[in-house]
Amino acid sequence: GQQLNQSPQSMFIQEGEDVSMNCTSSSIFNTWLWYKQDPGEGPVLLIALYKAGELTSNGRLTAQFGITRKDSFLNISASIPSDVGIYFCAGQTIQGAQKLVFGQGTRLTINP
Amino acid sequence: DTGVSQDPRHKITKRGQNVTFRCDPISEHNRLYWYRQTLGQGPEFLTYFQNEAQLEKSRLLSDRFSAERPKGSFSTLEIQRTEQGDSAMYLCASSLESTGGLRNEQFFGPGTRLTVL
């Protein structure tokens, strides 16, 4: 099925470092969402973006909806151990089922 | 806890057996989704309900799969004659349709991990 291109696939960083990941698509989306998933659990919604160019923050997390509506990025500042997990981007259109199309995920590992 | 719940959390079955999973959405959420996630991949859409009506099904949903949401509240996903390729995490999500349909934030349950031996 259709998937978004998410990069990097994995990151190994030191605690306190900033993190940046992004997502691109060949299709336009009306909404971009970022989720975090811990092992054996479902994805947890972090940030939702609704307008091209929108920049939204949630604590140490900042995400942007690309101008072309075909990309988004997520930044995490001053990483802490509980940031470990897999981060997924998801695109959504406003037509029909409004189902989510997910990227492959970015696995974040933090060395204390 | 008023989040999405799923039952069971884990299911191990033998090839050829039937299995059924249950999802209880967030109260008053009228939209319910099923997704499937295999190892190392993001979730993929399976099917969607608005209230009790099943309005869209993915081509991933073979004839062996059936989903219901009889009263517009909880939903069940049944897999008949399971195959090893059905092994995956099955995720349920719910959302509340906003005015104009412009916002549809989906909240996921913890998932059901299916292993077919």
mmCIF file of N, CA and C in Angstrom, chain B residues 1-108:
data_model
loop_
_atom_site.group_PDB
_atom_site.id
_atom_site.type_symbol
_atom_site.label_atom_id
_atom_site.label_comp_id
_atom_site.label_asym_id
_atom_site.label_seq_id
_atom_site.Cartn_x
_atom_site.Cartn_y
_atom_site.Cartn_z
ATOM 1 N N ASP B 1 -9.951 4.955 32.856
ATOM 2 C CA ASP B 1 -9.286 5.274 31.599
ATOM 3 C C ASP B 1 -10.340 5.382 30.491
ATOM 4 N N THR B 2 -10.390 6.501 29.803
ATOM 5 C CA THR B 2 -11.423 6.708 28.799
ATOM 6 C C THR B 2 -10.873 6.594 27.393
ATOM 7 N N GLY B 3 -9.712 5.994 27.223
ATOM 8 C CA GLY B 3 -9.112 5.833 25.909
ATOM 9 C C GLY B 3 -9.699 4.656 25.159
ATOM 10 N N VAL B 4 -9.152 4.385 23.972
ATOM 11 C CA VAL B 4 -9.560 3.234 23.176
ATOM 12 C C VAL B 4 -9.003 1.957 23.832
ATOM 13 N N SER B 5 -9.854 0.959 23.977
ATOM 14 C CA SER B 5 -9.383 -0.308 24.543
ATOM 15 C C SER B 5 -9.575 -1.422 23.524
ATOM 16 N N GLN B 6 -8.695 -2.414 23.586
ATOM 17 C CA GLN B 6 -8.765 -3.554 22.687
ATOM 18 C C GLN B 6 -8.572 -4.832 23.487
ATOM 19 N N ASP B 7 -9.237 -5.880 23.022
ATOM 20 C CA ASP B 7 -9.168 -7.155 23.723
ATOM 21 C C ASP B 7 -9.252 -8.295 22.709
ATOM 22 N N PRO B 8 -8.404 -9.335 22.820
ATOM 23 C CA PRO B 8 -7.313 -9.444 23.790
ATOM 24 C C PRO B 8 -6.105 -8.618 23.365
ATOM 25 N N ARG B 9 -5.113 -8.520 24.215
ATOM 26 C CA ARG B 9 -3.874 -7.851 23.845
ATOM 27 C C ARG B 9 -2.972 -8.764 23.033
ATOM 28 N N HIS B 10 -3.059 -10.049 23.305
ATOM 29 C CA HIS B 10 -2.253 -11.027 22.577
ATOM 30 C C HIS B 10 -3.114 -12.237 22.252
ATOM 31 N N LYS B 11 -2.872 -12.802 21.049
ATOM 32 C CA LYS B 11 -3.590 -13.995 20.660
ATOM 33 C C LYS B 11 -2.649 -14.883 19.861
ATOM 34 N N ILE B 12 -2.517 -16.117 20.312
ATOM 35 C CA ILE B 12 -1.735 -17.111 19.584
ATOM 36 C C ILE B 12 -2.706 -18.169 19.111
ATOM 37 N N THR B 13 -2.656 -18.494 17.829
ATOM 38 C CA THR B 13 -3.590 -19.458 17.281
ATOM 39 C C THR B 13 -2.886 -20.344 16.264
ATOM 40 N N LYS B 14 -3.523 -21.429 15.939
ATOM 41 C CA LYS B 14 -2.966 -22.320 14.922
ATOM 42 C C LYS B 14 -3.576 -21.976 13.569
ATOM 43 N N ARG B 15 -2.793 -22.203 12.566
ATOM 44 C CA ARG B 15 -3.248 -21.955 11.190
ATOM 45 C C ARG B 15 -4.569 -22.665 10.941
ATOM 46 N N GLY B 16 -5.508 -21.928 10.350
ATOM 47 C CA GLY B 16 -6.796 -22.519 10.030
ATOM 48 C C GLY B 16 -7.895 -22.203 11.032
ATOM 49 N N GLN B 17 -7.497 -21.722 12.221
ATOM 50 C CA GLN B 17 -8.486 -21.376 13.232
ATOM 51 C C GLN B 17 -9.063 -19.986 12.960
ATOM 52 N N ASN B 18 -10.241 -19.733 13.538
ATOM 53 C CA ASN B 18 -10.859 -18.408 13.460
ATOM 54 C C ASN B 18 -10.536 -17.624 14.723
ATOM 55 N N VAL B 19 -10.349 -16.316 14.567
ATOM 56 C CA VAL B 19 -10.106 -15.454 15.724
ATOM 57 C C VAL B 19 -10.984 -14.213 15.613
ATOM 58 N N THR B 20 -11.313 -13.651 16.767
ATOM 59 C CA THR B 20 -12.122 -12.426 16.803
ATOM 60 C C THR B 20 -11.511 -11.455 17.800
ATOM 61 N N PHE B 21 -11.384 -10.206 17.383
ATOM 62 C CA PHE B 21 -10.841 -9.151 18.247
ATOM 63 C C PHE B 21 -11.939 -8.123 18.493
ATOM 64 N N ARG B 22 -11.823 -7.464 19.647
ATOM 65 C CA ARG B 22 -12.813 -6.451 20.000
ATOM 66 C C ARG B 22 -12.137 -5.108 20.214
ATOM 67 N N CYS B 23 -12.829 -4.054 19.836
ATOM 68 C CA CYS B 23 -12.350 -2.690 20.063
ATOM 69 C C CYS B 23 -13.474 -1.874 20.687
ATOM 70 N N ASP B 24 -13.158 -1.195 21.772
ATOM 71 C CA ASP B 24 -14.089 -0.239 22.378
ATOM 72 C C ASP B 24 -13.528 1.166 22.179
ATOM 73 N N PRO B 25 -14.172 1.982 21.365
ATOM 74 C CA PRO B 25 -13.642 3.317 21.072
ATOM 75 C C PRO B 25 -13.871 4.277 22.233
ATOM 76 N N ILE B 26 -13.314 5.461 22.089
ATOM 77 C CA ILE B 26 -13.580 6.529 23.046
ATOM 78 C C ILE B 26 -15.075 6.865 22.966
ATOM 79 N N SER B 27 -15.675 6.998 24.127
ATOM 80 C CA SER B 27 -17.106 7.246 24.188
ATOM 81 C C SER B 27 -17.482 8.454 23.330
ATOM 82 N N GLU B 28 -18.547 8.311 22.568
ATOM 83 C CA GLU B 28 -19.094 9.367 21.705
ATOM 84 C C GLU B 28 -18.322 9.581 20.407
ATOM 85 N N HIS B 29 -17.218 8.858 20.210
ATOM 86 C CA HIS B 29 -16.536 8.935 18.922
ATOM 87 C C HIS B 29 -17.360 8.176 17.892
ATOM 88 N N ASN B 30 -17.699 8.846 16.793
ATOM 89 C CA ASN B 30 -18.560 8.199 15.814
ATOM 90 C C ASN B 30 -17.771 7.472 14.719
ATOM 91 N N ARG B 31 -16.475 7.755 14.622
ATOM 92 C CA ARG B 31 -15.675 7.099 13.593
ATOM 93 C C ARG B 31 -14.750 6.065 14.229
ATOM 94 N N LEU B 32 -14.662 4.918 13.568
ATOM 95 C CA LEU B 32 -13.807 3.839 14.078
ATOM 96 C C LEU B 32 -13.044 3.233 12.921
ATOM 97 N N TYR B 33 -11.755 3.005 13.142
ATOM 98 C CA TYR B 33 -10.859 2.489 12.098
ATOM 99 C C TYR B 33 -10.160 1.241 12.601
ATOM 100 N N TRP B 34 -9.867 0.331 11.692
ATOM 101 C CA TRP B 34 -8.957 -0.788 11.943
ATOM 102 C C TRP B 34 -7.744 -0.642 11.031
ATOM 103 N N TYR B 35 -6.573 -0.864 11.622
ATOM 104 C CA TYR B 35 -5.311 -0.849 10.896
ATOM 105 C C TYR B 35 -4.557 -2.134 11.228
ATOM 106 N N ARG B 36 -3.635 -2.516 10.347
ATOM 107 C CA ARG B 36 -2.768 -3.650 10.603
ATOM 108 C C ARG B 36 -1.321 -3.169 10.502
ATOM 109 N N GLN B 37 -0.496 -3.626 11.427
ATOM 110 C CA GLN B 37 0.911 -3.233 11.455
ATOM 111 C C GLN B 37 1.793 -4.468 11.527
ATOM 112 N N THR B 38 2.660 -4.620 10.552
ATOM 113 C CA THR B 38 3.641 -5.703 10.583
ATOM 114 C C THR B 38 4.977 -5.155 11.053
ATOM 115 N N LEU B 39 5.856 -6.055 11.435
ATOM 116 C CA LEU B 39 7.113 -5.667 12.072
ATOM 117 C C LEU B 39 7.930 -4.737 11.185
ATOM 118 N N GLY B 40 8.341 -3.606 11.757
ATOM 119 C CA GLY B 40 9.189 -2.678 11.031
ATOM 120 C C GLY B 40 8.466 -1.757 10.071
ATOM 121 N N GLN B 41 7.144 -1.813 10.082
ATOM 122 C CA GLN B 41 6.355 -0.978 9.179
ATOM 123 C C GLN B 41 5.389 -0.096 9.954
ATOM 124 N N GLY B 42 4.897 0.931 9.284
ATOM 125 C CA GLY B 42 3.831 1.729 9.867
ATOM 126 C C GLY B 42 2.494 1.030 9.705
ATOM 127 N N PRO B 43 1.500 1.428 10.464
ATOM 128 C CA PRO B 43 0.165 0.829 10.325
ATOM 129 C C PRO B 43 -0.416 1.055 8.932
ATOM 130 N N GLU B 44 -1.206 0.076 8.470
ATOM 131 C CA GLU B 44 -1.890 0.199 7.183
ATOM 132 C C GLU B 44 -3.389 0.070 7.392
ATOM 133 N N PHE B 45 -4.137 0.905 6.732
ATOM 134 C CA PHE B 45 -5.584 0.974 6.866
ATOM 135 C C PHE B 45 -6.248 -0.318 6.395
ATOM 136 N N LEU B 46 -7.219 -0.788 7.176
ATOM 137 C CA LEU B 46 -8.008 -1.951 6.786
ATOM 138 C C LEU B 46 -9.458 -1.566 6.469
ATOM 139 N N THR B 47 -10.109 -0.893 7.428
ATOM 140 C CA THR B 47 -11.512 -0.572 7.213
ATOM 141 C C THR B 47 -11.961 0.559 8.119
ATOM 142 N N TYR B 48 -13.113 1.142 7.803
ATOM 143 C CA TYR B 48 -13.597 2.343 8.480
ATOM 144 C C TYR B 48 -15.098 2.274 8.673
ATOM 145 N N PHE B 49 -15.545 2.661 9.869
ATOM 146 C CA PHE B 49 -16.962 2.760 10.200
ATOM 147 C C PHE B 49 -17.304 4.194 10.582
ATOM 148 N N GLN B 50 -18.442 4.639 10.083
ATOM 149 C CA GLN B 50 -19.029 5.858 10.617
ATOM 150 C C GLN B 50 -20.326 5.426 11.282
ATOM 151 N N ASN B 51 -20.366 5.591 12.589
ATOM 152 C CA ASN B 51 -21.433 4.989 13.401
ATOM 153 C C ASN B 51 -21.449 3.488 13.114
ATOM 154 N N GLU B 52 -22.596 2.896 12.718
ATOM 155 C CA GLU B 52 -22.632 1.452 12.497
ATOM 156 C C GLU B 52 -22.358 1.067 11.048
ATOM 157 N N ALA B 53 -22.207 2.039 10.172
ATOM 158 C CA ALA B 53 -22.023 1.743 8.753
ATOM 159 C C ALA B 53 -20.549 1.579 8.394
ATOM 160 N N GLN B 54 -20.250 0.451 7.741
ATOM 161 C CA GLN B 54 -18.892 0.222 7.246
ATOM 162 C C GLN B 54 -18.794 0.877 5.879
ATOM 163 N N LEU B 55 -18.033 1.972 5.785
ATOM 164 C CA LEU B 55 -18.056 2.791 4.588
ATOM 165 C C LEU B 55 -16.880 2.566 3.649
ATOM 166 N N GLU B 56 -15.811 1.986 4.132
ATOM 167 C CA GLU B 56 -14.670 1.756 3.257
ATOM 168 C C GLU B 56 -13.876 0.555 3.731
ATOM 169 N N LYS B 57 -13.420 -0.243 2.770
ATOM 170 C CA LYS B 57 -12.574 -1.396 3.068
ATOM 171 C C LYS B 57 -11.367 -1.365 2.158
ATOM 172 N N SER B 58 -10.215 -1.679 2.709
ATOM 173 C CA SER B 58 -8.990 -1.738 1.931
ATOM 174 C C SER B 58 -8.943 -3.037 1.132
ATOM 175 N N ARG B 59 -8.121 -3.011 0.058
ATOM 176 C CA ARG B 59 -7.908 -4.251 -0.681
ATOM 177 C C ARG B 59 -7.139 -5.260 0.156
ATOM 178 N N LEU B 60 -6.509 -4.775 1.259
ATOM 179 C CA LEU B 60 -5.814 -5.679 2.183
ATOM 180 C C LEU B 60 -6.791 -6.598 2.899
ATOM 181 N N LEU B 61 -8.046 -6.185 2.962
ATOM 182 C CA LEU B 61 -9.057 -6.926 3.711
ATOM 183 C C LEU B 61 -9.635 -8.013 2.812
ATOM 184 N N SER B 62 -9.037 -9.222 2.928
ATOM 185 C CA SER B 62 -9.501 -10.325 2.076
ATOM 186 C C SER B 62 -10.868 -10.813 2.548
ATOM 187 N N ASP B 63 -11.417 -11.775 1.791
ATOM 188 C CA ASP B 63 -12.734 -12.324 2.120
ATOM 189 C C ASP B 63 -12.737 -13.033 3.464
ATOM 190 N N ARG B 64 -11.568 -13.382 3.958
ATOM 191 C CA ARG B 64 -11.511 -14.072 5.254
ATOM 192 C C ARG B 64 -11.694 -13.106 6.420
ATOM 193 N N PHE B 65 -11.623 -11.825 6.128
ATOM 194 C CA PHE B 65 -11.750 -10.813 7.175
ATOM 195 C C PHE B 65 -13.155 -10.216 7.153
ATOM 196 N N SER B 66 -13.724 -10.032 8.332
ATOM 197 C CA SER B 66 -15.003 -9.325 8.415
ATOM 198 C C SER B 66 -15.013 -8.469 9.669
ATOM 199 N N ALA B 67 -15.579 -7.292 9.549
ATOM 200 C CA ALA B 67 -15.652 -6.372 10.678
ATOM 201 C C ALA B 67 -17.083 -5.904 10.836
ATOM 202 N N GLU B 68 -17.456 -5.675 12.099
ATOM 203 C CA GLU B 68 -18.798 -5.194 12.398
ATOM 204 C C GLU B 68 -18.735 -4.120 13.462
ATOM 205 N N ARG B 69 -19.745 -3.297 13.464
ATOM 206 C CA ARG B 69 -19.930 -2.328 14.543
ATOM 207 C C ARG B 69 -21.436 -2.199 14.744
ATOM 208 N N PRO B 70 -22.030 -3.218 15.343
ATOM 209 C CA PRO B 70 -23.482 -3.386 15.312
ATOM 210 C C PRO B 70 -24.315 -2.238 15.885
ATOM 211 N N LYS B 71 -23.891 -1.595 16.911
ATOM 212 C CA LYS B 71 -24.700 -0.531 17.501
ATOM 213 C C LYS B 71 -23.984 0.803 17.451
ATOM 214 N N GLY B 72 -22.967 0.875 16.619
ATOM 215 C CA GLY B 72 -22.246 2.134 16.520
ATOM 216 C C GLY B 72 -21.346 2.416 17.699
ATOM 217 N N SER B 73 -21.122 1.382 18.533
ATOM 218 C CA SER B 73 -20.219 1.607 19.677
ATOM 219 C C SER B 73 -18.978 0.741 19.488
ATOM 220 N N PHE B 74 -18.926 -0.455 20.128
ATOM 221 C CA PHE B 74 -17.751 -1.306 19.976
ATOM 222 C C PHE B 74 -17.747 -1.942 18.583
ATOM 223 N N SER B 75 -16.576 -2.454 18.207
ATOM 224 C CA SER B 75 -16.433 -3.122 16.919
ATOM 225 C C SER B 75 -15.705 -4.445 17.114
ATOM 226 N N THR B 76 -15.967 -5.385 16.211
ATOM 227 C CA THR B 76 -15.231 -6.643 16.205
ATOM 228 C C THR B 76 -14.608 -6.852 14.830
ATOM 229 N N LEU B 77 -13.448 -7.482 14.837
ATOM 230 C CA LEU B 77 -12.761 -7.875 13.618
ATOM 231 C C LEU B 77 -12.527 -9.374 13.694
ATOM 232 N N GLU B 78 -13.082 -10.106 12.730
ATOM 233 C CA GLU B 78 -12.925 -11.556 12.720
ATOM 234 C C GLU B 78 -12.067 -11.959 11.536
ATOM 235 N N ILE B 79 -11.165 -12.888 11.787
ATOM 236 C CA ILE B 79 -10.362 -13.486 10.721
ATOM 237 C C ILE B 79 -10.686 -14.969 10.696
ATOM 238 N N GLN B 80 -11.168 -15.446 9.564
ATOM 239 C CA GLN B 80 -11.475 -16.868 9.418
ATOM 240 C C GLN B 80 -10.312 -17.589 8.751
ATOM 241 N N ARG B 81 -10.143 -18.854 9.114
ATOM 242 C CA ARG B 81 -9.114 -19.712 8.494
ATOM 243 C C ARG B 81 -7.767 -18.987 8.460
ATOM 244 N N THR B 82 -7.287 -18.623 9.637
ATOM 245 C CA THR B 82 -6.066 -17.824 9.722
ATOM 246 C C THR B 82 -4.897 -18.470 8.995
ATOM 247 N N GLU B 83 -4.047 -17.603 8.453
ATOM 248 C CA GLU B 83 -2.824 -18.019 7.773
ATOM 249 C C GLU B 83 -1.642 -17.360 8.480
ATOM 250 N N GLN B 84 -0.454 -17.914 8.269
ATOM 251 C CA GLN B 84 0.718 -17.366 8.945
ATOM 252 C C GLN B 84 0.948 -15.910 8.556
ATOM 253 N N GLY B 85 0.589 -15.547 7.363
ATOM 254 C CA GLY B 85 0.739 -14.168 6.904
ATOM 255 C C GLY B 85 -0.179 -13.183 7.598
ATOM 256 N N ASP B 86 -1.129 -13.692 8.372
ATOM 257 C CA ASP B 86 -2.017 -12.817 9.129
ATOM 258 C C ASP B 86 -1.364 -12.330 10.423
ATOM 259 N N SER B 87 -0.241 -12.915 10.780
ATOM 260 C CA SER B 87 0.447 -12.503 12.004
ATOM 261 C C SER B 87 0.833 -11.030 11.916
ATOM 262 N N ALA B 88 0.381 -10.252 12.876
ATOM 263 C CA ALA B 88 0.590 -8.804 12.847
ATOM 264 C C ALA B 88 -0.007 -8.213 14.114
ATOM 265 N N MET B 89 0.177 -6.898 14.266
ATOM 266 C CA MET B 89 -0.524 -6.148 15.303
ATOM 267 C C MET B 89 -1.752 -5.525 14.653
ATOM 268 N N TYR B 90 -2.923 -5.759 15.251
ATOM 269 C CA TYR B 90 -4.155 -5.177 14.740
ATOM 270 C C TYR B 90 -4.555 -4.021 15.652
ATOM 271 N N LEU B 91 -4.601 -2.836 15.061
ATOM 272 C CA LEU B 91 -4.833 -1.614 15.812
ATOM 273 C C LEU B 91 -6.201 -1.041 15.495
ATOM 274 N N CYS B 92 -6.845 -0.539 16.510
ATOM 275 C CA CYS B 92 -8.125 0.148 16.367
ATOM 276 C C CYS B 92 -7.916 1.613 16.719
ATOM 277 N N ALA B 93 -8.569 2.496 15.999
ATOM 278 C CA ALA B 93 -8.505 3.923 16.300
ATOM 279 C C ALA B 93 -9.901 4.514 16.215
ATOM 280 N N SER B 94 -10.138 5.550 16.988
ATOM 281 C CA SER B 94 -11.442 6.222 16.910
ATOM 282 C C SER B 94 -11.248 7.728 16.830
ATOM 283 N N SER B 95 -12.263 8.396 16.300
ATOM 284 C CA SER B 95 -12.207 9.852 16.187
ATOM 285 C C SER B 95 -13.624 10.403 16.192
ATOM 286 N N LEU B 96 -13.702 11.701 16.446
ATOM 287 C CA LEU B 96 -14.982 12.397 16.449
ATOM 288 C C LEU B 96 -15.010 13.317 15.246
ATOM 289 N N GLU B 97 -15.997 13.137 14.412
ATOM 290 C CA GLU B 97 -16.106 13.974 13.227
ATOM 291 C C GLU B 97 -16.399 15.406 13.639
ATOM 292 N N SER B 98 -15.537 16.320 13.184
ATOM 293 C CA SER B 98 -15.711 17.721 13.540
ATOM 294 C C SER B 98 -16.606 18.402 12.514
ATOM 295 N N THR B 99 -17.059 19.595 12.866
ATOM 296 C CA THR B 99 -17.874 20.386 11.952
ATOM 297 C C THR B 99 -17.103 20.657 10.669
ATOM 298 N N GLY B 100 -17.673 20.322 9.548
ATOM 299 C CA GLY B 100 -16.995 20.526 8.271
ATOM 300 C C GLY B 100 -16.045 19.405 7.924
ATOM 301 N N GLY B 101 -15.804 18.491 8.853
ATOM 302 C CA GLY B 101 -14.956 17.346 8.571
ATOM 303 C C GLY B 101 -13.502 17.679 8.346
ATOM 304 N N LEU B 102 -13.075 18.857 8.800
ATOM 305 C CA LEU B 102 -11.705 19.255 8.511
ATOM 306 C C LEU B 102 -10.709 18.719 9.522
ATOM 307 N N ARG B 103 -11.185 18.304 10.677
ATOM 308 C CA ARG B 103 -10.282 17.784 11.689
ATOM 309 C C ARG B 103 -10.741 16.407 12.108
ATOM 310 N N ASN B 104 -9.820 15.467 12.067
ATOM 311 C CA ASN B 104 -10.154 14.070 12.366
ATOM 312 C C ASN B 104 -8.949 13.425 13.015
ATOM 313 N N GLU B 105 -8.701 13.799 14.261
ATOM 314 C CA GLU B 105 -7.563 13.253 14.978
ATOM 315 C C GLU B 105 -7.921 11.863 15.485
ATOM 316 N N GLN B 106 -7.154 10.883 15.051
ATOM 317 C CA GLN B 106 -7.445 9.503 15.389
ATOM 318 C C GLN B 106 -6.596 9.082 16.583
ATOM 319 N N PHE B 107 -7.248 8.466 17.550
ATOM 320 C CA PHE B 107 -6.601 7.999 18.766
ATOM 321 C C PHE B 107 -6.611 6.472 18.763
ATOM 322 N N PHE B 108 -5.437 5.907 18.995
ATOM 323 C CA PHE B 108 -5.277 4.466 18.848
ATOM 324 C C PHE B 108 -5.390 3.736 20.179
#
